[in-house]
mmCIF file of C-alpha atoms and ligand atoms in Angstrom:
data_model
loop_
_atom_site.group_PDB
_atom_site.id
_atom_site.type_symbol
_atom_site.label_atom_id
_atom_site.label_comp_id
_atom_site.label_asym_id
_atom_site.label_seq_id
_atom_site.Cartn_x
_atom_site.Cartn_y
_atom_site.Cartn_z
ATOM 1 C CA MET N 689 -16.627 14.744 -10.608
ATOM 2 C CA SER N 690 -14.508 11.199 -11.072
ATOM 3 C CA LYS N 691 -15.710 7.990 -10.384
ATOM 4 C CA SER N 692 -14.255 7.547 -7.990
ATOM 5 C CA ARG N 693 -15.193 10.785 -5.889
ATOM 6 C CA ARG N 694 -18.939 9.878 -7.424
ATOM 7 C CA ILE N 695 -18.573 5.717 -5.664
ATOM 8 C CA PHE N 696 -17.526 7.914 -2.290
ATOM 9 C CA LEU N 697 -20.009 9.607 -2.144
ATOM 10 C CA GLN N 698 -22.197 7.091 -2.700
ATOM 11 C CA GLU N 699 -21.223 5.161 -0.044
ATOM 12 C CA ALA N 700 -20.886 7.755 2.390
ATOM 13 C CA ALA N 701 -24.846 8.729 1.535
ATOM 14 C CA LEU N 702 -25.256 4.536 2.385
ATOM 15 C CA VAL N 703 -23.061 4.293 5.499
ATOM 16 C CA ALA N 704 -24.359 8.204 6.958
ATOM 17 C CA GLY N 705 -27.657 6.293 6.167
ATOM 18 C CA ALA N 706 -27.043 3.141 7.874
ATOM 19 C CA LEU N 707 -25.804 5.912 11.016
ATOM 20 C CA GLY N 708 -29.010 7.702 10.564
ATOM 21 C CA LEU N 709 -27.200 10.703 10.147
ATOM 22 C CA GLY N 710 -29.343 14.207 9.728
ATOM 23 C CA PRO N 711 -28.885 16.640 6.941
ATOM 24 C CA ALA N 712 -26.941 18.958 8.932
ATOM 25 C CA ALA N 713 -24.314 16.051 10.039
ATOM 26 C CA TRP N 714 -24.261 13.863 6.268
ATOM 27 C CA ALA N 715 -23.509 18.075 5.110
ATOM 28 C CA ARG N 716 -20.836 18.557 7.729
ATOM 29 C CA PHE N 717 -19.048 15.232 6.057
ATOM 30 C CA THR N 718 -19.027 15.565 2.741
ATOM 31 C CA ARG N 719 -18.434 19.382 3.665
ATOM 32 C CA SER N 720 -15.903 19.439 0.575
ATOM 33 C CA ALA N 721 -18.383 18.402 -2.101
ATOM 34 C CA ASN N 722 -20.565 21.220 -1.147
ATOM 35 C CA PRO N 723 -19.540 24.582 -1.510
ATOM 36 C CA SER N 724 -22.423 25.531 0.517
ATOM 37 C CA ALA N 725 -21.946 23.430 3.370
ATOM 38 C CA LYS N 726 -19.675 26.889 4.390
ATOM 39 C CA VAL N 727 -18.730 26.558 8.520
ATOM 40 C CA HIS N 728 -17.579 23.584 9.955
ATOM 41 C CA PRO N 729 -19.040 23.465 13.219
ATOM 42 C CA PHE N 730 -15.293 23.546 14.305
ATOM 43 C CA ASP N 731 -15.222 27.154 12.992
ATOM 44 C CA ILE N 732 -17.951 28.536 15.503
ATOM 45 C CA PRO N 733 -16.164 30.017 18.556
ATOM 46 C CA THR N 734 -16.912 29.106 22.270
ATOM 47 C CA PRO N 735 -18.023 31.967 23.781
ATOM 48 C CA GLU N 736 -14.803 32.491 25.745
ATOM 49 C CA ALA N 737 -11.910 33.215 24.075
ATOM 50 C CA THR N 738 -8.360 31.848 26.484
ATOM 51 C CA THR N 739 -5.415 33.013 26.555
ATOM 52 C CA PRO N 740 -3.710 29.964 24.105
ATOM 53 C CA ALA N 741 -0.923 27.452 25.700
ATOM 54 C CA MET N 742 -0.342 23.517 23.437
ATOM 55 C CA VAL N 743 1.322 21.149 25.328
ATOM 56 C CA SER N 744 3.114 18.513 23.593
ATOM 57 C CA THR N 745 5.404 14.927 24.536
ATOM 58 C CA TRP N 746 9.086 14.661 24.993
ATOM 59 C CA ASN N 747 12.590 17.370 23.693
ATOM 60 C CA HIS N 748 10.530 16.917 20.040
ATOM 61 C CA GLY N 749 7.625 19.205 21.221
ATOM 62 C CA MET N 750 9.155 22.063 22.087
ATOM 63 C CA LEU N 751 9.797 23.143 17.778
ATOM 64 C CA ALA N 752 6.835 21.607 17.737
ATOM 65 C CA ASN N 753 4.640 24.179 20.044
ATOM 66 C CA ASP N 754 6.606 26.913 18.365
ATOM 67 C CA ALA N 755 4.842 25.823 14.665
ATOM 68 C CA GLY N 756 2.022 25.405 16.906
ATOM 69 C CA PHE N 757 2.183 29.130 17.846
ATOM 70 C CA GLU N 758 3.302 30.111 14.005
ATOM 71 C CA ALA N 759 0.004 29.166 12.862
ATOM 72 C CA LEU N 760 -1.710 30.772 15.640
ATOM 73 C CA ARG N 761 -0.038 33.820 14.474
ATOM 74 C CA SER N 762 -0.633 33.074 11.223
ATOM 75 C CA GLY N 763 -4.318 32.551 11.609
ATOM 76 C CA GLY N 764 -4.586 29.250 12.364
ATOM 77 C CA ASN N 765 -7.462 27.339 15.478
ATOM 78 C CA ALA N 766 -6.626 24.819 17.817
ATOM 79 C CA LEU N 767 -6.361 21.805 14.995
ATOM 80 C CA ASP N 768 -3.760 23.566 12.675
ATOM 81 C CA MET N 769 -1.930 23.592 15.727
ATOM 82 C CA ILE N 770 -1.902 20.834 16.438
ATOM 83 C CA GLU N 771 -1.354 19.464 12.569
ATOM 84 C CA ALA N 772 1.385 22.089 12.102
ATOM 85 C CA GLY N 773 3.406 20.361 15.130
ATOM 86 C CA ALA N 774 3.587 17.225 13.682
ATOM 87 C CA LEU N 775 3.973 17.875 9.678
ATOM 88 C CA LEU N 776 7.346 19.238 11.582
ATOM 89 C CA VAL N 777 8.175 16.152 13.959
ATOM 90 C CA GLU N 778 6.762 13.939 11.328
ATOM 91 C CA SER N 779 9.308 15.463 9.241
ATOM 92 C CA ASP N 780 12.135 14.740 11.074
ATOM 93 C CA ALA N 781 14.855 12.082 9.747
ATOM 94 C CA GLU N 782 16.674 12.312 13.420
ATOM 95 C CA GLY N 783 13.645 11.200 15.732
ATOM 96 C CA LEU N 784 13.228 7.094 15.254
ATOM 97 C CA SER N 785 9.583 7.165 16.365
ATOM 98 C CA VAL N 786 7.459 9.892 13.932
ATOM 99 C CA GLY N 787 7.352 9.468 10.727
ATOM 100 C CA VAL N 788 10.218 9.238 8.715
ATOM 101 C CA GLY N 789 13.227 7.453 10.224
ATOM 102 C CA GLY N 790 10.769 6.398 12.071
ATOM 103 C CA LEU N 791 11.858 2.709 13.827
ATOM 104 C CA PRO N 792 9.915 -0.195 11.362
ATOM 105 C CA ASP N 793 8.263 -3.297 12.568
ATOM 106 C CA ARG N 794 10.295 -6.740 13.032
ATOM 107 C CA ASP N 795 10.330 -7.312 8.970
ATOM 108 C CA GLY N 796 11.891 -3.782 8.360
ATOM 109 C CA HIS N 797 8.377 -1.980 7.481
ATOM 110 C CA VAL N 798 7.749 1.622 8.453
ATOM 111 C CA THR N 799 4.149 1.247 9.718
ATOM 112 C CA LEU N 800 2.553 4.378 11.380
ATOM 113 C CA ASP N 801 -0.417 5.642 13.061
ATOM 114 C CA ALA N 802 -2.071 9.005 14.061
ATOM 115 C CA CYS N 803 -5.195 10.371 14.993
ATOM 116 C CA ILE N 804 -6.510 14.011 14.560
ATOM 117 C CA MET N 805 -9.506 15.131 17.589
ATOM 118 C CA ASP N 806 -11.058 18.130 18.036
ATOM 119 C CA HIS N 807 -14.017 19.870 20.400
ATOM 120 C CA THR N 808 -16.830 19.538 19.030
ATOM 121 C CA GLY N 809 -16.419 15.211 19.315
ATOM 122 C CA ASN N 810 -14.919 15.095 15.612
ATOM 123 C CA ALA N 811 -12.009 12.545 15.514
ATOM 124 C CA GLY N 812 -10.561 11.640 12.513
ATOM 125 C CA SER N 813 -7.285 7.855 12.360
ATOM 126 C CA VAL N 814 -4.724 6.543 10.276
ATOM 127 C CA CYS N 815 -3.286 3.275 11.455
ATOM 128 C CA PHE N 816 -0.854 0.889 9.791
ATOM 129 C CA VAL N 817 0.223 3.109 7.173
ATOM 130 C CA GLN N 818 3.049 3.079 4.860
ATOM 131 C CA GLY N 819 5.083 5.570 2.880
ATOM 132 C CA ILE N 820 3.030 8.557 3.617
ATOM 133 C CA GLU N 821 5.178 10.950 6.047
ATOM 134 C CA HIS N 822 1.701 12.966 7.219
ATOM 135 C CA PRO N 823 -0.019 10.073 9.168
ATOM 136 C CA LEU N 824 -1.824 13.633 11.363
ATOM 137 C CA SER N 825 -3.118 15.496 8.170
ATOM 138 C CA LEU N 826 -4.178 11.914 6.834
ATOM 139 C CA ALA N 827 -5.993 11.441 9.889
ATOM 140 C CA ARG N 828 -7.856 15.118 9.641
ATOM 141 C CA HIS N 829 -8.363 14.221 5.858
ATOM 142 C CA VAL N 830 -10.671 10.909 7.376
ATOM 143 C CA MET N 831 -12.246 13.428 9.979
ATOM 144 C CA GLU N 832 -12.744 16.165 8.288
ATOM 145 C CA ASN N 833 -14.095 14.539 4.203
ATOM 146 C CA THR N 834 -15.264 11.457 4.598
ATOM 147 C CA PRO N 835 -17.655 10.024 6.855
ATOM 148 C CA HIS N 836 -15.560 7.663 9.053
ATOM 149 C CA VAL N 837 -13.398 7.764 11.559
ATOM 150 C CA MET N 838 -10.404 5.146 11.523
ATOM 151 C CA LEU N 839 -9.175 3.879 8.163
ATOM 152 C CA SER N 840 -6.390 1.698 8.197
ATOM 153 C CA GLY N 841 -3.552 0.085 5.877
ATOM 154 C CA ALA N 842 -4.343 -0.005 2.573
ATOM 155 C CA GLY N 843 -7.327 1.545 2.677
ATOM 156 C CA ALA N 844 -5.860 4.597 4.531
ATOM 157 C CA GLU N 845 -2.653 4.687 1.593
ATOM 158 C CA GLN N 846 -5.081 4.257 -1.144
ATOM 159 C CA TYR N 847 -7.265 7.389 -0.097
ATOM 160 C CA ALA N 848 -3.912 8.848 0.585
ATOM 161 C CA ARG N 849 -3.558 8.636 -3.298
ATOM 162 C CA GLU N 850 -6.754 9.794 -4.585
ATOM 163 C CA LEU N 851 -6.425 13.251 -2.911
ATOM 164 C CA GLY N 852 -2.726 13.210 -4.615
ATOM 165 C CA ILE N 853 -0.570 12.469 -1.143
ATOM 166 C CA PRO N 854 2.637 11.769 -2.327
ATOM 167 C CA THR N 855 4.518 8.278 -1.023
ATOM 168 C CA ARG N 856 8.097 8.287 -0.295
ATOM 169 C CA GLU N 857 10.402 5.937 1.243
ATOM 170 C CA LEU N 858 10.850 6.417 5.688
ATOM 171 C CA LEU N 859 12.918 3.710 5.983
ATOM 172 C CA THR N 860 16.722 6.180 7.015
ATOM 173 C CA PRO N 861 19.573 4.083 6.339
ATOM 174 C CA LYS N 862 19.697 5.076 10.495
ATOM 175 C CA ALA N 863 16.935 3.300 10.770
ATOM 176 C CA GLU N 864 18.110 0.503 9.249
ATOM 177 C CA LYS N 865 20.957 0.102 10.691
ATOM 178 C CA ALA N 866 19.652 -0.075 14.046
ATOM 179 C CA TRP N 867 16.569 -2.450 12.702
ATOM 180 C CA ASN N 868 20.108 -4.460 11.369
ATOM 181 C CA LYS N 869 21.969 -4.664 15.216
ATOM 182 C CA TRP N 870 18.843 -5.782 16.220
ATOM 183 C CA ARG N 871 17.965 -8.225 14.105
ATOM 184 C CA GLU N 872 21.667 -9.920 15.640
ATOM 185 C CA GLU N 873 19.407 -10.891 18.871
ATOM 186 C CA SER N 874 16.077 -10.447 17.308
ATOM 187 C CA ASN N 875 14.178 -10.114 20.596
ATOM 188 C CA TYR N 876 10.645 -9.792 20.257
ATOM 189 C CA ALA N 877 8.934 -8.526 23.205
ATOM 190 C CA PRO N 878 8.267 -4.851 23.394
ATOM 191 C CA VAL N 879 9.715 -2.726 25.905
ATOM 192 C CA ILE N 880 9.182 0.829 26.104
ATOM 193 C CA ASN N 881 12.654 2.016 27.107
ATOM 194 C CA ARG N 882 14.641 5.538 26.431
ATOM 195 C CA GLU N 883 15.107 4.895 22.959
ATOM 196 C CA ASN N 884 12.555 3.926 21.758
ATOM 197 C CA HIS N 885 9.435 5.981 23.324
ATOM 198 C CA ASP N 886 9.544 9.333 21.675
ATOM 199 C CA THR N 887 5.713 9.341 20.578
ATOM 200 C CA ILE N 888 4.030 12.262 20.186
ATOM 201 C CA GLY N 889 1.472 13.465 21.810
ATOM 202 C CA LEU N 890 0.179 17.973 21.137
ATOM 203 C CA LEU N 891 -2.866 19.306 22.504
ATOM 204 C CA ALA N 892 -3.723 23.211 21.535
ATOM 205 C CA LEU N 893 -6.722 25.594 23.068
ATOM 206 C CA ASP N 894 -6.225 28.262 20.923
ATOM 207 C CA ASP N 895 -7.395 32.245 22.023
ATOM 208 C CA GLN N 896 -11.476 31.107 20.853
ATOM 209 C CA GLY N 897 -11.325 28.343 23.745
ATOM 210 C CA ARG N 898 -10.970 25.591 20.996
ATOM 211 C CA LEU N 899 -9.629 22.582 21.753
ATOM 212 C CA ALA N 900 -7.715 20.018 19.853
ATOM 213 C CA GLY N 901 -5.610 17.562 20.407
ATOM 214 C CA GLY N 902 -3.010 15.004 18.187
ATOM 215 C CA CYS N 903 -0.688 11.525 18.164
ATOM 216 C CA THR N 904 1.463 10.768 15.415
ATOM 217 C CA THR N 905 3.733 8.110 15.916
ATOM 218 C CA SER N 906 6.087 5.168 14.310
ATOM 219 C CA GLY N 907 4.989 2.871 17.550
ATOM 220 C CA VAL N 908 6.620 0.026 19.511
ATOM 221 C CA ALA N 909 9.989 -0.576 17.575
ATOM 222 C CA TYR N 910 10.242 -4.789 16.342
ATOM 223 C CA LYS N 911 6.346 -4.624 16.519
ATOM 224 C CA MET N 912 4.788 -7.631 14.633
ATOM 225 C CA HIS N 913 3.879 -6.617 11.305
ATOM 226 C CA GLY N 914 0.369 -5.547 11.975
ATOM 227 C CA ARG N 915 0.538 -4.280 15.431
ATOM 228 C CA VAL N 916 -1.011 -1.677 16.027
ATOM 229 C CA GLY N 917 -0.747 0.775 19.173
ATOM 230 C CA ASP N 918 -3.067 3.174 21.614
ATOM 231 C CA SER N 919 -1.602 6.305 19.059
ATOM 232 C CA PRO N 920 -4.231 5.628 16.748
ATOM 233 C CA ILE N 921 -7.284 4.937 18.927
ATOM 234 C CA ILE N 922 -9.817 8.162 20.360
ATOM 235 C CA GLY N 923 -10.081 7.539 24.062
ATOM 236 C CA ALA N 924 -6.800 5.264 24.405
ATOM 237 C CA GLY N 925 -3.331 7.024 23.157
ATOM 238 C CA LEU N 926 -5.880 10.658 22.438
ATOM 239 C CA TYR N 927 -8.764 12.577 23.835
ATOM 240 C CA VAL N 928 -10.947 15.801 23.942
ATOM 241 C CA ASP N 929 -13.329 16.256 25.279
ATOM 242 C CA GLY N 930 -14.269 20.397 25.175
ATOM 243 C CA GLU N 931 -16.106 21.209 27.788
ATOM 244 C CA PHE N 932 -13.068 19.786 29.562
ATOM 245 C CA GLY N 933 -10.318 18.968 28.210
ATOM 246 C CA GLY N 934 -8.046 16.829 25.978
ATOM 247 C CA ALA N 935 -5.306 14.035 27.257
ATOM 248 C CA THR N 936 -2.852 11.947 25.068
ATOM 249 C CA ALA N 937 -0.803 9.283 26.035
ATOM 250 C CA THR N 938 3.221 7.959 25.477
ATOM 251 C CA GLY N 939 4.454 4.335 26.235
ATOM 252 C CA LEU N 940 3.204 1.089 25.329
ATOM 253 C CA GLY N 941 -0.011 1.230 24.206
ATOM 254 C CA GLU N 942 -1.175 -2.408 25.435
ATOM 255 C CA ALA N 943 -0.791 -1.126 28.977
ATOM 256 C CA VAL N 944 -2.327 2.507 27.612
ATOM 257 C CA MET N 945 -4.974 0.544 25.871
ATOM 258 C CA ARG N 946 -6.277 -2.191 28.173
ATOM 259 C CA THR N 947 -6.653 0.871 30.652
ATOM 260 C CA VAL N 948 -8.700 3.083 27.469
ATOM 261 C CA GLY N 949 -5.740 5.603 29.503
ATOM 262 C CA SER N 950 -7.049 9.299 27.735
ATOM 263 C CA PHE N 951 -10.485 9.017 27.766
ATOM 264 C CA LEU N 952 -10.470 8.235 31.739
ATOM 265 C CA VAL N 953 -8.234 11.194 32.320
ATOM 266 C CA VAL N 954 -10.405 13.217 30.378
ATOM 267 C CA GLU N 955 -13.174 11.378 32.585
ATOM 268 C CA LEU N 956 -11.572 12.016 35.761
ATOM 269 C CA MET N 957 -11.292 15.337 34.922
ATOM 270 C CA ARG N 958 -14.949 15.814 33.895
ATOM 271 C CA ASN N 959 -15.589 14.531 37.536
ATOM 272 C CA GLY N 960 -13.971 17.270 38.971
ATOM 273 C CA ALA N 961 -10.729 16.238 39.224
ATOM 274 C CA SER N 962 -6.997 18.197 38.458
ATOM 275 C CA PRO N 963 -5.089 18.007 35.450
ATOM 276 C CA GLN N 964 -2.281 16.217 37.291
ATOM 277 C CA GLU N 965 -4.567 14.850 39.831
ATOM 278 C CA ALA N 966 -6.473 12.995 36.699
ATOM 279 C CA CYS N 967 -2.774 11.960 34.642
ATOM 280 C CA GLU N 968 -1.724 10.251 37.962
ATOM 281 C CA GLU N 969 -4.961 8.023 38.893
ATOM 282 C CA ALA N 970 -4.634 6.941 34.524
ATOM 283 C CA VAL N 971 -0.762 5.592 35.649
ATOM 284 C CA HIS N 972 -1.914 3.926 38.890
ATOM 285 C CA ARG N 973 -4.735 1.563 37.480
ATOM 286 C CA ILE N 974 -1.660 1.048 35.171
ATOM 287 C CA MET N 975 -0.028 0.123 37.751
ATOM 288 C CA LYS N 976 -2.331 -1.860 40.139
ATOM 289 C CA ARG N 977 -3.006 -4.105 37.258
ATOM 290 C CA MET N 978 0.114 -5.347 35.648
ATOM 291 C CA PRO N 979 3.832 -5.357 36.825
ATOM 292 C CA THR N 980 5.187 -2.710 36.047
ATOM 293 C CA ASP N 981 9.260 -3.144 35.802
ATOM 294 C CA ASP N 982 9.961 -2.844 32.480
ATOM 295 C CA LEU N 983 6.439 -0.677 31.025
ATOM 296 C CA GLN N 984 6.504 2.444 30.702
ATOM 297 C CA VAL N 985 3.404 5.144 30.089
ATOM 298 C CA GLY N 986 3.225 8.413 30.438
ATOM 299 C CA TYR N 987 -0.443 10.974 29.763
ATOM 300 C CA LEU N 988 -0.033 14.596 29.532
ATOM 301 C CA ASP N 989 -3.085 16.776 29.423
ATOM 302 C CA LEU N 990 -4.244 19.946 29.601
ATOM 303 C CA GLY N 991 -7.742 21.349 30.429
ATOM 304 C CA LYS N 992 -10.441 23.568 29.096
ATOM 305 C CA ASN N 993 -8.624 26.363 31.593
ATOM 306 C CA GLY N 994 -5.058 26.497 30.391
ATOM 307 C CA GLY N 995 -4.147 23.860 33.816
ATOM 308 C CA VAL N 996 -2.074 21.126 32.206
ATOM 309 C CA GLY N 997 -0.958 17.834 33.677
ATOM 310 C CA ALA N 998 1.571 14.867 33.477
ATOM 311 C CA HIS N 999 2.843 11.867 35.140
ATOM 312 C CA ALA N 1000 3.947 8.292 34.356
ATOM 313 C CA ILE N 1001 4.964 4.793 35.661
ATOM 314 C CA HIS N 1002 8.894 5.453 35.710
ATOM 315 C CA GLY N 1003 10.924 9.454 35.433
ATOM 316 C CA GLY N 1004 12.237 10.397 32.156
ATOM 317 C CA PHE N 1005 9.234 11.096 30.559
ATOM 318 C CA ASN N 1006 9.113 14.978 29.867
ATOM 319 C CA TYR N 1007 6.867 17.213 27.943
ATOM 320 C CA ALA N 1008 6.765 21.124 26.157
ATOM 321 C CA HIS N 1009 4.791 23.252 27.411
ATOM 322 C CA HIS N 1010 4.094 26.515 25.631
ATOM 323 C CA HIS N 1011 1.622 29.398 27.010
ATOM 324 C CA GLY N 1012 1.779 32.194 24.188
ATOM 325 C CA THR N 1013 5.575 34.092 26.271
ATOM 326 C CA GLN N 1014 6.627 31.251 27.723
ATOM 327 C CA SER N 1015 7.680 28.192 26.095
ATOM 328 C CA ALA N 1016 9.658 25.926 28.977
ATOM 329 C CA LEU N 1017 10.587 21.645 28.728
ATOM 330 C CA ILE N 1018 9.281 20.068 32.096
ATOM 331 C CA ASP N 1019 10.042 17.112 34.116
ATOM 332 C CA ALA N 1020 6.876 15.216 34.139
ATOM 333 C CA THR N 1021 5.900 13.625 37.916
ATOM 334 C CA HIS N 1022 6.674 9.342 38.431
ATOM 335 C CA GLY N 1023 5.196 7.076 40.355
HETATM 336 C C1 LIG S 2296 2.924 2.783 20.570
HETATM 337 N N1 LIG S 2296 2.285 4.522 22.361
HETATM 338 O O1 LIG S 2296 2.617 2.658 19.805
HETATM 339 C C2 LIG S 2296 2.905 4.305 21.403
HETATM 340 C C3 LIG S 2296 4.988 4.065 21.693
HETATM 341 C C4 LIG S 2296 4.960 5.214 22.250
HETATM 342 O O2 LIG S 2296 6.651 6.576 22.991
HETATM 343 O O3 LIG S 2296 4.269 6.189 22.926
HETATM 344 N N2 LIG S 2296 5.846 5.658 22.173
HETATM 345 O O4 LIG S 2296 2.540 2.040 21.677
#
């Protein structure tokens, strides 16, 4: 065993002790180091098999959902559906809001946020990471192979290096050109408009009734260096409750974080709201509390039984819905 792996396991054991984790939880956290711990809780199917479905934000959600269903057909589960969809969009250098090609912060650095969560409540997240093409996959490693939920910045990058994940330049000539143009005026106000709001949030229900969700983004364009949005925050940019449903957010993260938006959507479903009612109420909470002329936030959710809801403050938010036989791009309601 390598020295860093040994130190990691010692530290993880300390954390597990401090958290009061019993042997079963400890075995799950150290799954990769313990060959006898073969069954991850996620792999235990829930009792009902269901019709699989996947919803993802924005136009690029169409291809992401196709990739998700491909992963399902190849024997994957809901988490694999999420990761497959994210991988595709993160690698698309034409997209200006996710992974490679994302618009940089005001100092010219592309910094990424991502998270993932499953129906058992497992969650992993990375924020403020640079030079990593697939932050959502790194978040999945955090979830599955460390005792933590969230790693940030240099620490997350160090973990990626330990995993052998190669680094790469994420700033494309197209994004650099846009940044240079923005610098002519350097307007630091974090406004979400048509150009800078294409974070992908993904929710999947597999054929065993297991829900999972993910969210990955380069965040608000030209943000302050070090700014982290809602997208990697469990409960804000994403939340999954295996009993009721999952939700994800897009738009200005500050408004979503202040209202713990995705958790709110799921909790409303838990209390009897339909997926659509839950998204509407969460948007209305924001509209009641803050000025919304220049503010866009949209929620998308997927109920445990396959119901879908989506609602935004302003028009323009759309999402892709795939349920195995049919796939469509749908305009969300707003206001
Ligand atoms: C953020 N919520 O960093 C992200 C941005 C976004 O669609 O969703 N854009 O605030």
